[in-house]
């Protein structure tokens, strides 16, 4: 690699960190045409001494989060096209096998197949123990029940890939500067101006932090509290095994060997050798394995999490210790220390699964390091505090290629994309975090928790139960506790999922609430169904304080609101309108209700929890200097009183005329509930007669009590998020981040009625002329459009993120235009919940237009069974 000896005076983009992430970002930016990219790193190149240097490079593409599978699939293709310095490909497509030692894990592997089919991973299949042994002869088939096989999984050498990526980026004009530690980033007027290194200052328009485990160190200097946590991870390589003697390889003449050895020592002779057989995961014991020539590498998550202080990591000195490598802790390999696996030490698990490793010396061993984020996903995007500051953090080698592509297109075009198509990265956005997540106490504990559960069987509804709980309390928290609410942590908020105090409702509604199987019914209570039915028949009160609320103020606020929103936003004071915010590509950035509360003041209400912070950042990013955007989420308590008796209940505590004529749908008024000031909106996400009520936080608890007391004779009950999801989905209301996101346009989402092309707004050019999915197609291929499904078996319920297929053999689609696609995946389930008033499970998906017609039959693969479903006209009720 021909690097630069001196620090340049200026660059358009400076990337801090030349590991697998930084090299991928440089590769992608230069591929998009940028030639003024400079990459700086504290270590030598390509073996910088960071995580990429010591990572074993295993690549399992299948994950439940769609984003991780998308990133991994794209990364695999990038690495497969790279040619190493020795002419060899950087990627070893050996296949990957995850084995099961328990029935619960076999069920998990079936979900692997379903997620792979949903996300487009090639040819996933379940193997018998004998088939696993055939592909991995050293595995003891008596120890396993089966395996999941993904033939395109494999291994990439971080160093070889970094070298190849950097060389191609340099051919397109990028410069790489090794042995140069970044000390600070200069800002002026909220904009990035320069990167300060130990060897000089580089003026820059943009800076990308690709430092992973060192992210917190630089972030703190800028006052940006990035919840990126370094965690230690055990990796070791056995001595030569007789059973692998034919696979022995001498790599001392490899072009990168000397460079690698200078940083990593003798273990370079193993790390540079790619595997010659499928990589292996034993997730029941939180371990993985790959061959290094005639030795086996053993990676272990099967130990108590070890979280070092990021401020004490130090740097990478090629002549001394590496900050990313700590001394191997033999105790954690030889003893059972994992909190969830108290009975088996890692070494014992290895000996059982691979008997050839028993009694063999662990020739090379170390505690490596990588970065975790609070939700286990990358931390990408523009940092809202500073123009020109970007992050590419908490990203593993498996996902680095795809994450870098999404980031590069984001930087270049304003929209994250993969393979030319928009990609939703809301759950990866650097701006998703709440203030408390920036504390080291939080980042340390949650980083450790994420490490602990990496290979656990995690339910999609699981939330932290003990770690970092009880952080944010709505004003109604104590009332929720008194009513025995089942509280779940959502973005730090303690939110009710259901109320045990409503268990008596089951006597009335229990026969309309089907039981669920063990997996589907985990973290679910039939009380959710009873609460939902009570809302439909009487009334309910829901705490919606955590929904993000913004106040937009200024003389030009109205003009700005129109620029943000797809609908005609010519509102009078007191008017409320549902609208969308789109990105530059026409993808739905958020759905919001906008209330004009005064001549130059607007209240914006949008999705709550984690993704809602992204919307706040988006609005602030686009606001002009003379418009102020205030996040008022925490300063306003919010609740909705909804149901057929809602008007009667509110009339008990206010003298305001609540009739349809005096208080029409989608209008707002300010009045008093007894002595509590409220801003009331005649809207309801539950789809019933209802009013959303907003009041300063100090009044929230009292307002809640007044309404509960007034509603007692009218059947008013509090209800949680479980009931709300059931209520909204059977009414066809979209949930942003689930069945509504940037990968689809308003027309594809069935929300074209919220778009007025006679107005000017962000994304208009992309939407013009695309009023139908077919018109929005690229190259004549039809795009997907939203479809509402109900399961034909009214007693069954499914969970999201499972593949949708054309009907099986002998079952023809009702729509004659919809020809069966064999076993091709048509789409996947975005949202699913039982509709208690509908009497069936409701699912939302996006399908090719010919399959999205009401009456069309499809099938959903869930937990190994195919469930027949039918596309319905929406709304269902």
Coordinates of C-alpha atoms in Angstrom, one line a residue, residues 16 21 25 208-216 219 224 226-228 371-373 377-381 383 390-396 403 407 428 430 432-433:
X16 CA -10.7 9.3 11.0
X21 CA -15.1 0.7 8.3
X25 CA -16.2 4.5 3.5
X208 CA -16.3 10.9 9.3
X209 CA -15.6 9.3 12.6
X210 CA -14.8 5.6 11.9
X211 CA -13.0 4.9 15.1
X212 CA -15.3 2.3 16.7
X213 CA -13.9 1.5 20.1
X214 CA -12.2 4.9 20.3
X215 CA -15.4 6.8 19.4
X216 CA -16.2 8.0 22.8
X219 CA -16.8 12.5 20.8
X224 CA -21.2 14.7 21.5
X226 CA -21.8 8.8 21.7
X227 CA -23.1 5.6 23.4
X228 CA -20.5 3.3 21.8
X371 CA -17.8 -1.8 19.8
X372 CA -21.4 -2.2 20.9
X373 CA -24.3 0.2 20.7
X377 CA -27.0 -1.8 15.4
X378 CA -24.4 0.6 13.8
X379 CA -24.3 4.3 14.6
X380 CA -24.4 6.1 11.3
X381 CA -25.2 9.4 9.8
X383 CA -24.5 14.3 13.9
X390 CA -20.6 12.1 10.3
X391 CA -20.3 8.8 12.1
X392 CA -19.7 5.2 11.0
X393 CA -19.4 3.4 14.3
X394 CA -20.3 0.2 16.2
X395 CA -19.9 -1.6 12.9
X396 CA -18.4 -5.1 12.5
X403 CA -23.0 0.3 6.1
X407 CA -23.4 6.2 4.5
X428 CA -29.0 2.9 12.9
X430 CA -26.7 8.5 15.2
X432 CA -31.7 8.2 17.6
X433 CA -30.3 8.4 21.1

